[in-house]
Amino acid sequence: MEVPDKFNEGVTSWETVIFLYNSALKEVGTKVEILNDEFRHIHKYNPIEYVKSRIKSPESIVKKLKRHGYESTIDNMVKHINDIAGIRVVCSFTSDIYRLAEMIGRQNDLTVVSIKDYIKNPKDSGYKSYHMLVTVPIFLTDGVVDTKVEIQIRTIAMDFWASLEHKIYYKFEGNAPEYISRDLQECAGIVSMLDAKMLSLNEAIIQAKEQQRV
Ligand code: GTP
Ligand code: MG
């Protein structure tokens, strides 16, 4: 990753910071993978469809700092930007989201800083997802650094909507006509219906199987 000119504190500290975020992302990624393996082991069921992770690009970091009125310094970036390291966990059913969030919250070596439940309280755009801001301790030779990671947990349907909505909005650079926003909200409603239907279908199947066993 190239160091943006504006971060004038020097290459070493930029590289150190990015190293920390990369390590934190690996830690959280492994934790999520282990939770999925354990769940599969106990319940013979895979709650996670796929996981994506990324480090925010230097350009996006500069843009976000500017948007919030902060100078581009490493200090400001570490203090004010919570999603430099981001991991997206895509689940099968809505119920898996809360199950996973609870399992993540129970991990002793991870601190939950804040939670935003955009499933119970969707955004005006129609966006739905469960966000957790956590910190993980990264052990270095000369000390421990608590490093922030944003975890987004959502269903495949929510992920489908968010990905396409982001693509469509990007094309309009934030100035989408009214009808586009309205149609996207409508699509979000359809996506929620789909999630609810799939969940009740799955529950019906589980119940039918249990009855077969007795
Ligand atoms: P950002 O500055 O966008 O990071 O927002 P924030 O710091 O106020 O946090 P928030 O929890 O609102 O959103 C964080 C992330 O959620 C974003 O970076 C997106 O990945 C995702 N997100 C939030 N709102 C929307 C939305 O309306 N559409 C899509 N596609 N994604 C969204
Ligand atoms: Mg963001």
PDB file of C-alpha atoms and ligand atoms in Angstrom:
ATOM      1  CA  MET A   1       0.000   0.000   0.000  1.00  0.00           C
ATOM      2  CA  GLU A   2       1.379   3.393  -0.983  1.00  0.00           C
ATOM      3  CA  VAL A   3       1.791   6.094   1.670  1.00  0.00           C
ATOM      4  CA  PRO A   4      -0.203   9.222   0.816  1.00  0.00           C
ATOM      5  CA  ASP A   5       1.937  12.406   0.816  1.00  0.00           C
ATOM      6  CA  LYS A   6      -0.337  14.049   3.350  1.00  0.00           C
ATOM      7  CA  PHE A   7       0.589  11.595   6.061  1.00  0.00           C
ATOM      8  CA  ASN A   8       3.835  13.388   6.748  1.00  0.00           C
ATOM      9  CA  GLU A   9       4.746  11.665  10.003  1.00  0.00           C
ATOM     10  CA  GLY A  10       6.901   9.315   7.976  1.00  0.00           C
ATOM     11  CA  VAL A  11       6.771   5.942   6.369  1.00  0.00           C
ATOM     12  CA  THR A  12       7.604   4.011   9.534  1.00  0.00           C
ATOM     13  CA  SER A  13       4.553   5.052  11.534  1.00  0.00           C
ATOM     14  CA  TRP A  14       2.196   4.637   8.557  1.00  0.00           C
ATOM     15  CA  GLU A  15       3.542   1.165   7.982  1.00  0.00           C
ATOM     16  CA  THR A  16       3.277   0.327  11.681  1.00  0.00           C
ATOM     17  CA  VAL A  17      -0.350   1.431  11.798  1.00  0.00           C
ATOM     18  CA  ILE A  18      -1.293  -0.545   8.702  1.00  0.00           C
ATOM     19  CA  PHE A  19       0.567  -3.545  10.121  1.00  0.00           C
ATOM     20  CA  LEU A  20      -1.566  -3.275  13.282  1.00  0.00           C
ATOM     21  CA  TYR A  21      -4.834  -3.109  11.346  1.00  0.00           C
ATOM     22  CA  ASN A  22      -3.806  -6.034   9.171  1.00  0.00           C
ATOM     23  CA  SER A  23      -2.961  -8.081  12.256  1.00  0.00           C
ATOM     24  CA  ALA A  24      -6.270  -7.156  13.916  1.00  0.00           C
ATOM     25  CA  LEU A  25      -8.142  -8.197  10.777  1.00  0.00           C
ATOM     26  CA  LYS A  26      -6.352 -11.567  10.807  1.00  0.00           C
ATOM     27  CA  GLU A  27      -7.193 -12.069  14.507  1.00  0.00           C
ATOM     28  CA  VAL A  28     -10.888 -11.331  14.059  1.00  0.00           C
ATOM     29  CA  GLY A  29     -11.035 -13.340  10.823  1.00  0.00           C
ATOM     30  CA  THR A  30      -9.604 -16.376  12.610  1.00  0.00           C
ATOM     31  CA  LYS A  31     -12.012 -15.974  15.523  1.00  0.00           C
ATOM     32  CA  VAL A  32     -14.993 -15.886  13.174  1.00  0.00           C
ATOM     33  CA  GLU A  33     -13.686 -18.927  11.302  1.00  0.00           C
ATOM     34  CA  ILE A  34     -13.266 -20.870  14.566  1.00  0.00           C
ATOM     35  CA  LEU A  35     -16.789 -19.943  15.708  1.00  0.00           C
ATOM     36  CA  ASN A  36     -18.132 -21.209  12.395  1.00  0.00           C
ATOM     37  CA  ASP A  37     -16.129 -24.463  12.690  1.00  0.00           C
ATOM     38  CA  GLU A  38     -17.308 -25.005  16.262  1.00  0.00           C
ATOM     39  CA  PHE A  39     -20.897 -24.386  15.303  1.00  0.00           C
ATOM     40  CA  ARG A  40     -20.622 -26.831  12.435  1.00  0.00           C
ATOM     41  CA  HIS A  41     -19.025 -29.358  14.749  1.00  0.00           C
ATOM     42  CA  ILE A  42     -21.767 -29.133  17.402  1.00  0.00           C
ATOM     43  CA  HIS A  43     -24.889 -28.428  15.369  1.00  0.00           C
ATOM     44  CA  LYS A  44     -23.856 -29.909  11.990  1.00  0.00           C
ATOM     45  CA  TYR A  45     -24.768 -26.570  10.502  1.00  0.00           C
ATOM     46  CA  ASN A  46     -22.857 -23.728   8.830  1.00  0.00           C
ATOM     47  CA  PRO A  47     -24.157 -20.290   9.872  1.00  0.00           C
ATOM     48  CA  ILE A  48     -21.684 -18.405   7.657  1.00  0.00           C
ATOM     49  CA  GLU A  49     -21.915 -18.316   3.866  1.00  0.00           C
ATOM     50  CA  TYR A  50     -18.790 -16.225   3.309  1.00  0.00           C
ATOM     51  CA  VAL A  51     -16.491 -13.654   4.887  1.00  0.00           C
ATOM     52  CA  LYS A  52     -14.883 -10.663   3.206  1.00  0.00           C
ATOM     53  CA  SER A  53     -12.315  -8.388   4.767  1.00  0.00           C
ATOM     54  CA  ARG A  54     -10.489  -5.279   3.656  1.00  0.00           C
ATOM     55  CA  ILE A  55      -8.239  -2.466   4.788  1.00  0.00           C
ATOM     56  CA  LYS A  56      -9.576   0.969   3.840  1.00  0.00           C
ATOM     57  CA  SER A  57      -7.585   2.510   0.996  1.00  0.00           C
ATOM     58  CA  PRO A  58      -5.424   5.576   1.775  1.00  0.00           C
ATOM     59  CA  GLU A  59      -7.588   7.637  -0.625  1.00  0.00           C
ATOM     60  CA  SER A  60     -10.774   6.681   1.257  1.00  0.00           C
ATOM     61  CA  ILE A  61      -9.088   7.440   4.590  1.00  0.00           C
ATOM     62  CA  VAL A  62      -8.078  10.933   3.392  1.00  0.00           C
ATOM     63  CA  LYS A  63     -11.593  11.525   1.956  1.00  0.00           C
ATOM     64  CA  LYS A  64     -13.329  10.467   5.182  1.00  0.00           C
ATOM     65  CA  LEU A  65     -11.046  12.602   7.381  1.00  0.00           C
ATOM     66  CA  LYS A  66     -11.762  15.576   5.141  1.00  0.00           C
ATOM     67  CA  ARG A  67     -15.520  14.898   5.214  1.00  0.00           C
ATOM     68  CA  HIS A  68     -15.411  14.982   9.017  1.00  0.00           C
ATOM     69  CA  GLY A  69     -13.248  18.117   9.056  1.00  0.00           C
ATOM     70  CA  TYR A  70     -10.032  16.516  10.282  1.00  0.00           C
ATOM     71  CA  GLU A  71      -6.532  17.059   8.985  1.00  0.00           C
ATOM     72  CA  SER A  72      -4.898  14.019   7.395  1.00  0.00           C
ATOM     73  CA  THR A  73      -2.653  12.834  10.194  1.00  0.00           C
ATOM     74  CA  ILE A  74      -2.019   9.336  11.470  1.00  0.00           C
ATOM     75  CA  ASP A  75      -3.222  10.428  14.899  1.00  0.00           C
ATOM     76  CA  ASN A  76      -6.573  11.611  13.524  1.00  0.00           C
ATOM     77  CA  MET A  77      -6.977   8.507  11.416  1.00  0.00           C
ATOM     78  CA  VAL A  78      -6.426   6.149  14.355  1.00  0.00           C
ATOM     79  CA  LYS A  79      -8.655   8.214  16.645  1.00  0.00           C
ATOM     80  CA  HIS A  80     -11.543   9.108  14.362  1.00  0.00           C
ATOM     81  CA  ILE A  81     -11.854   6.423  11.694  1.00  0.00           C
ATOM     82  CA  ASN A  82     -13.405   3.240  13.010  1.00  0.00           C
ATOM     83  CA  ASP A  83     -13.523   1.230   9.815  1.00  0.00           C
ATOM     84  CA  ILE A  84      -9.905   1.163   8.667  1.00  0.00           C
ATOM     85  CA  ALA A  85     -10.006  -2.575   9.264  1.00  0.00           C
ATOM     86  CA  GLY A  86     -13.349  -4.030   8.205  1.00  0.00           C
ATOM     87  CA  ILE A  87     -14.717  -7.543   8.103  1.00  0.00           C
ATOM     88  CA  ARG A  88     -18.060  -8.534   6.589  1.00  0.00           C
ATOM     89  CA  VAL A  89     -19.645 -11.770   7.735  1.00  0.00           C
ATOM     90  CA  VAL A  90     -22.423 -12.960   5.458  1.00  0.00           C
ATOM     91  CA  CYS A  91     -24.854 -15.432   7.048  1.00  0.00           C
ATOM     92  CA  SER A  92     -27.627 -17.638   5.756  1.00  0.00           C
ATOM     93  CA  PHE A  93     -30.533 -16.525   7.954  1.00  0.00           C
ATOM     94  CA  THR A  94     -31.369 -13.443  10.050  1.00  0.00           C
ATOM     95  CA  SER A  95     -31.312 -15.615  13.186  1.00  0.00           C
ATOM     96  CA  ASP A  96     -27.674 -16.536  12.437  1.00  0.00           C
ATOM     97  CA  ILE A  97     -26.710 -12.862  12.650  1.00  0.00           C
ATOM     98  CA  TYR A  98     -27.769 -12.505  16.289  1.00  0.00           C
ATOM     99  CA  ARG A  99     -26.364 -15.902  17.199  1.00  0.00           C
ATOM    100  CA  LEU A 100     -22.988 -14.941  15.745  1.00  0.00           C
ATOM    101  CA  ALA A 101     -23.024 -11.455  17.267  1.00  0.00           C
ATOM    102  CA  GLU A 102     -23.628 -12.996  20.671  1.00  0.00           C
ATOM    103  CA  MET A 103     -20.827 -15.513  20.184  1.00  0.00           C
ATOM    104  CA  ILE A 104     -18.437 -12.722  19.141  1.00  0.00           C
ATOM    105  CA  GLY A 105     -19.486 -10.605  22.138  1.00  0.00           C
ATOM    106  CA  ARG A 106     -18.702 -13.489  24.492  1.00  0.00           C
ATOM    107  CA  GLN A 107     -15.041 -13.723  23.412  1.00  0.00           C
ATOM    108  CA  ASN A 108     -12.949 -12.616  26.382  1.00  0.00           C
ATOM    109  CA  ASP A 109      -9.989 -11.281  24.445  1.00  0.00           C
ATOM    110  CA  LEU A 110     -12.076  -8.931  22.367  1.00  0.00           C
ATOM    111  CA  THR A 111     -13.783  -5.724  23.525  1.00  0.00           C
ATOM    112  CA  VAL A 112     -17.092  -4.614  22.044  1.00  0.00           C
ATOM    113  CA  VAL A 113     -16.906  -0.811  21.796  1.00  0.00           C
ATOM    114  CA  SER A 114     -20.287  -0.168  20.183  1.00  0.00           C
ATOM    115  CA  ILE A 115     -23.144  -1.838  18.335  1.00  0.00           C
ATOM    116  CA  LYS A 116     -25.383  -0.414  15.603  1.00  0.00           C
ATOM    117  CA  ASP A 117     -28.345  -2.624  14.802  1.00  0.00           C
ATOM    118  CA  TYR A 118     -29.533  -1.484  11.370  1.00  0.00           C
ATOM    119  CA  ILE A 119     -31.727  -4.587  11.176  1.00  0.00           C
ATOM    120  CA  LYS A 120     -34.012  -3.494  14.008  1.00  0.00           C
ATOM    121  CA  ASN A 121     -33.517   0.154  12.931  1.00  0.00           C
ATOM    122  CA  PRO A 122     -32.850   0.223   9.168  1.00  0.00           C
ATOM    123  CA  LYS A 123     -31.317   3.349   7.618  1.00  0.00           C
ATOM    124  CA  ASP A 124     -33.547   5.695   5.581  1.00  0.00           C
ATOM    125  CA  SER A 125     -31.928   4.282   2.449  1.00  0.00           C
ATOM    126  CA  GLY A 126     -33.282   0.839   3.374  1.00  0.00           C
ATOM    127  CA  TYR A 127     -29.863  -0.430   4.459  1.00  0.00           C
ATOM    128  CA  LYS A 128     -29.916  -3.351   6.885  1.00  0.00           C
ATOM    129  CA  SER A 129     -26.947  -4.885   8.672  1.00  0.00           C
ATOM    130  CA  TYR A 130     -25.635  -5.495  12.183  1.00  0.00           C
ATOM    131  CA  HIS A 131     -22.485  -3.511  12.971  1.00  0.00           C
ATOM    132  CA  MET A 132     -20.082  -4.190  15.822  1.00  0.00           C
ATOM    133  CA  LEU A 133     -17.071  -2.042  16.554  1.00  0.00           C
ATOM    134  CA  VAL A 134     -14.560  -4.138  18.482  1.00  0.00           C
ATOM    135  CA  THR A 135     -10.963  -3.838  19.576  1.00  0.00           C
ATOM    136  CA  VAL A 136      -8.475  -6.682  19.698  1.00  0.00           C
ATOM    137  CA  PRO A 137      -5.173  -6.576  21.547  1.00  0.00           C
ATOM    138  CA  ILE A 138      -2.199  -6.900  19.228  1.00  0.00           C
ATOM    139  CA  PHE A 139       0.897  -8.108  21.056  1.00  0.00           C
ATOM    140  CA  LEU A 140       4.095  -6.464  19.857  1.00  0.00           C
ATOM    141  CA  THR A 141       7.615  -6.934  21.182  1.00  0.00           C
ATOM    142  CA  ASP A 142       7.357  -3.685  23.186  1.00  0.00           C
ATOM    143  CA  GLY A 143       3.743  -3.735  24.328  1.00  0.00           C
ATOM    144  CA  VAL A 144       0.089  -4.318  23.527  1.00  0.00           C
ATOM    145  CA  VAL A 145      -1.984  -2.140  21.207  1.00  0.00           C
ATOM    146  CA  ASP A 146      -5.791  -2.361  21.190  1.00  0.00           C
ATOM    147  CA  THR A 147      -6.789  -2.085  17.544  1.00  0.00           C
ATOM    148  CA  LYS A 148     -10.244  -1.319  16.116  1.00  0.00           C
ATOM    149  CA  VAL A 149     -12.081  -3.550  13.667  1.00  0.00           C
ATOM    150  CA  GLU A 150     -15.558  -2.908  12.240  1.00  0.00           C
ATOM    151  CA  ILE A 151     -17.567  -6.106  11.893  1.00  0.00           C
ATOM    152  CA  GLN A 152     -20.618  -6.025   9.622  1.00  0.00           C
ATOM    153  CA  ILE A 153     -22.910  -9.028   9.918  1.00  0.00           C
ATOM    154  CA  ARG A 154     -25.722  -9.503   7.394  1.00  0.00           C
ATOM    155  CA  THR A 155     -27.627 -12.101   5.373  1.00  0.00           C
ATOM    156  CA  ILE A 156     -26.867 -12.904   1.714  1.00  0.00           C
ATOM    157  CA  ALA A 157     -30.003 -10.985   0.746  1.00  0.00           C
ATOM    158  CA  MET A 158     -28.935  -7.890   2.745  1.00  0.00           C
ATOM    159  CA  ASP A 159     -25.472  -8.142   1.204  1.00  0.00           C
ATOM    160  CA  PHE A 160     -26.951  -8.397  -2.293  1.00  0.00           C
ATOM    161  CA  TRP A 161     -28.978  -5.221  -1.720  1.00  0.00           C
ATOM    162  CA  ALA A 162     -26.120  -3.268  -0.109  1.00  0.00           C
ATOM    163  CA  SER A 163     -23.643  -4.169  -2.867  1.00  0.00           C
ATOM    164  CA  LEU A 164     -25.966  -3.152  -5.694  1.00  0.00           C
ATOM    165  CA  GLU A 165     -27.232  -0.040  -3.905  1.00  0.00           C
ATOM    166  CA  HIS A 166     -23.642   1.060  -3.361  1.00  0.00           C
ATOM    167  CA  LYS A 167     -22.851   0.512  -7.058  1.00  0.00           C
ATOM    168  CA  ILE A 168     -25.930   2.425  -8.223  1.00  0.00           C
ATOM    169  CA  TYR A 169     -25.347   5.338  -5.835  1.00  0.00           C
ATOM    170  CA  TYR A 170     -21.687   5.535  -6.746  1.00  0.00           C
ATOM    171  CA  LYS A 171     -22.641   6.157 -10.384  1.00  0.00           C
ATOM    172  CA  PHE A 172     -24.716   9.178  -9.335  1.00  0.00           C
ATOM    173  CA  GLU A 173     -22.019  10.433  -6.963  1.00  0.00           C
ATOM    174  CA  GLY A 174     -24.608  10.885  -4.226  1.00  0.00           C
ATOM    175  CA  ASN A 175     -27.074  12.812  -6.443  1.00  0.00           C
ATOM    176  CA  ALA A 176     -29.454  10.035  -7.392  1.00  0.00           C
ATOM    177  CA  PRO A 177     -32.919  11.118  -8.595  1.00  0.00           C
ATOM    178  CA  GLU A 178     -35.761  10.719  -6.130  1.00  0.00           C
ATOM    179  CA  TYR A 179     -37.326   7.747  -7.913  1.00  0.00           C
ATOM    180  CA  ILE A 180     -34.078   5.755  -7.667  1.00  0.00           C
ATOM    181  CA  SER A 181     -33.964   6.139  -3.886  1.00  0.00           C
ATOM    182  CA  ARG A 182     -37.620   5.177  -3.704  1.00  0.00           C
ATOM    183  CA  ASP A 183     -37.138   2.089  -5.866  1.00  0.00           C
ATOM    184  CA  LEU A 184     -34.125   1.067  -3.814  1.00  0.00           C
ATOM    185  CA  GLN A 185     -36.176   1.383  -0.621  1.00  0.00           C
ATOM    186  CA  GLU A 186     -38.829  -0.771  -2.235  1.00  0.00           C
ATOM    187  CA  CYS A 187     -36.178  -3.355  -3.145  1.00  0.00           C
ATOM    188  CA  ALA A 188     -35.005  -3.323   0.478  1.00  0.00           C
ATOM    189  CA  GLY A 189     -38.568  -4.195   1.512  1.00  0.00           C
ATOM    190  CA  ILE A 190     -38.625  -7.108  -0.923  1.00  0.00           C
ATOM    191  CA  VAL A 191     -35.261  -8.296   0.388  1.00  0.00           C
ATOM    192  CA  SER A 192     -36.593  -8.258   3.972  1.00  0.00           C
ATOM    193  CA  MET A 193     -39.629 -10.231   2.887  1.00  0.00           C
ATOM    194  CA  LEU A 194     -37.370 -12.775   1.214  1.00  0.00           C
ATOM    195  CA  ASP A 195     -35.283 -13.111   4.378  1.00  0.00           C
ATOM    196  CA  ALA A 196     -38.395 -13.573   6.538  1.00  0.00           C
ATOM    197  CA  LYS A 197     -39.815 -16.190   4.154  1.00  0.00           C
ATOM    198  CA  MET A 198     -36.539 -18.136   3.965  1.00  0.00           C
ATOM    199  CA  LEU A 199     -36.255 -18.085   7.767  1.00  0.00           C
ATOM    200  CA  SER A 200     -39.771 -19.438   8.338  1.00  0.00           C
ATOM    201  CA  LEU A 201     -39.230 -22.039   5.621  1.00  0.00           C
ATOM    202  CA  ASN A 202     -36.045 -23.183   7.336  1.00  0.00           C
ATOM    203  CA  GLU A 203     -37.784 -23.338  10.722  1.00  0.00           C
ATOM    204  CA  ALA A 204     -40.628 -25.384   9.233  1.00  0.00           C
ATOM    205  CA  ILE A 205     -38.130 -27.843   7.745  1.00  0.00           C
ATOM    206  CA  ILE A 206     -36.258 -28.205  11.058  1.00  0.00           C
ATOM    207  CA  GLN A 207     -39.542 -28.838  12.866  1.00  0.00           C
ATOM    208  CA  ALA A 208     -40.708 -31.404  10.317  1.00  0.00           C
ATOM    209  CA  LYS A 209     -37.389 -33.255  10.629  1.00  0.00           C
ATOM    210  CA  GLU A 210     -37.644 -33.301  14.430  1.00  0.00           C
ATOM    211  CA  GLN A 211     -41.148 -34.743  14.244  1.00  0.00           C
ATOM    212  CA  GLN A 212     -39.908 -37.438  11.883  1.00  0.00           C
ATOM    213  CA  ARG A 213     -37.352 -38.456  14.516  1.00  0.00           C
ATOM    214  CA  VAL A 214     -39.930 -38.965  17.335  1.00  0.00           C
TER     215      VAL A 214
HETATM  216  P1  GTP B   1     -19.426   5.692   7.033  1.00  0.00           P
HETATM  217  O1  GTP B   1     -18.826   7.055   7.074  1.00  0.00           O
HETATM  218  O2  GTP B   1     -20.133   5.415   5.721  1.00  0.00           O
HETATM  219  O3  GTP B   1     -18.464   4.606   7.382  1.00  0.00           O
HETATM  220  O4  GTP B   1     -20.601   5.714   8.108  1.00  0.00           O
HETATM  221  P2  GTP B   1     -20.516   5.750   9.707  1.00  0.00           P
HETATM  222  O5  GTP B   1     -19.110   5.878  10.163  1.00  0.00           O
HETATM  223  O6  GTP B   1     -21.532   6.738  10.209  1.00  0.00           O
HETATM  224  O7  GTP B   1     -20.986   4.303  10.112  1.00  0.00           O
HETATM  225  P3  GTP B   1     -22.270   3.495   9.673  1.00  0.00           P
HETATM  226  O8  GTP B   1     -22.425   2.432  10.694  1.00  0.00           O
HETATM  227  O9  GTP B   1     -23.440   4.363   9.418  1.00  0.00           O
HETATM  228  O10 GTP B   1     -21.862   2.854   8.266  1.00  0.00           O
HETATM  229  C1  GTP B   1     -20.707   2.126   8.130  1.00  0.00           C
HETATM  230  C2  GTP B   1     -20.720   1.285   6.878  1.00  0.00           C
HETATM  231  O11 GTP B   1     -21.986   0.666   6.663  1.00  0.00           O
HETATM  232  C3  GTP B   1     -20.465   2.016   5.572  1.00  0.00           C
HETATM  233  O12 GTP B   1     -19.094   2.230   5.348  1.00  0.00           O
HETATM  234  C4  GTP B   1     -21.072   1.038   4.556  1.00  0.00           C
HETATM  235  O13 GTP B   1     -20.212  -0.077   4.358  1.00  0.00           O
HETATM  236  C5  GTP B   1     -22.277   0.547   5.305  1.00  0.00           C
HETATM  237  N1  GTP B   1     -23.471   1.376   5.003  1.00  0.00           N
HETATM  238  C6  GTP B   1     -24.066   2.261   5.826  1.00  0.00           C
HETATM  239  N2  GTP B   1     -25.143   2.819   5.244  1.00  0.00           N
HETATM  240  C7  GTP B   1     -25.253   2.265   4.022  1.00  0.00           C
HETATM  241  C8  GTP B   1     -26.189   2.418   2.924  1.00  0.00           C
HETATM  242  O14 GTP B   1     -27.142   3.192   2.957  1.00  0.00           O
HETATM  243  N3  GTP B   1     -25.947   1.663   1.800  1.00  0.00           N
HETATM  244  C9  GTP B   1     -24.901   0.778   1.727  1.00  0.00           C
HETATM  245  N4  GTP B   1     -24.774   0.089   0.587  1.00  0.00           N
HETATM  246  N5  GTP B   1     -24.027   0.607   2.725  1.00  0.00           N
HETATM  247  C10 GTP B   1     -24.184   1.339   3.856  1.00  0.00           C
HETATM  248 MG    MG B   2     -17.432   2.902   6.263  1.00  0.00          MG
END
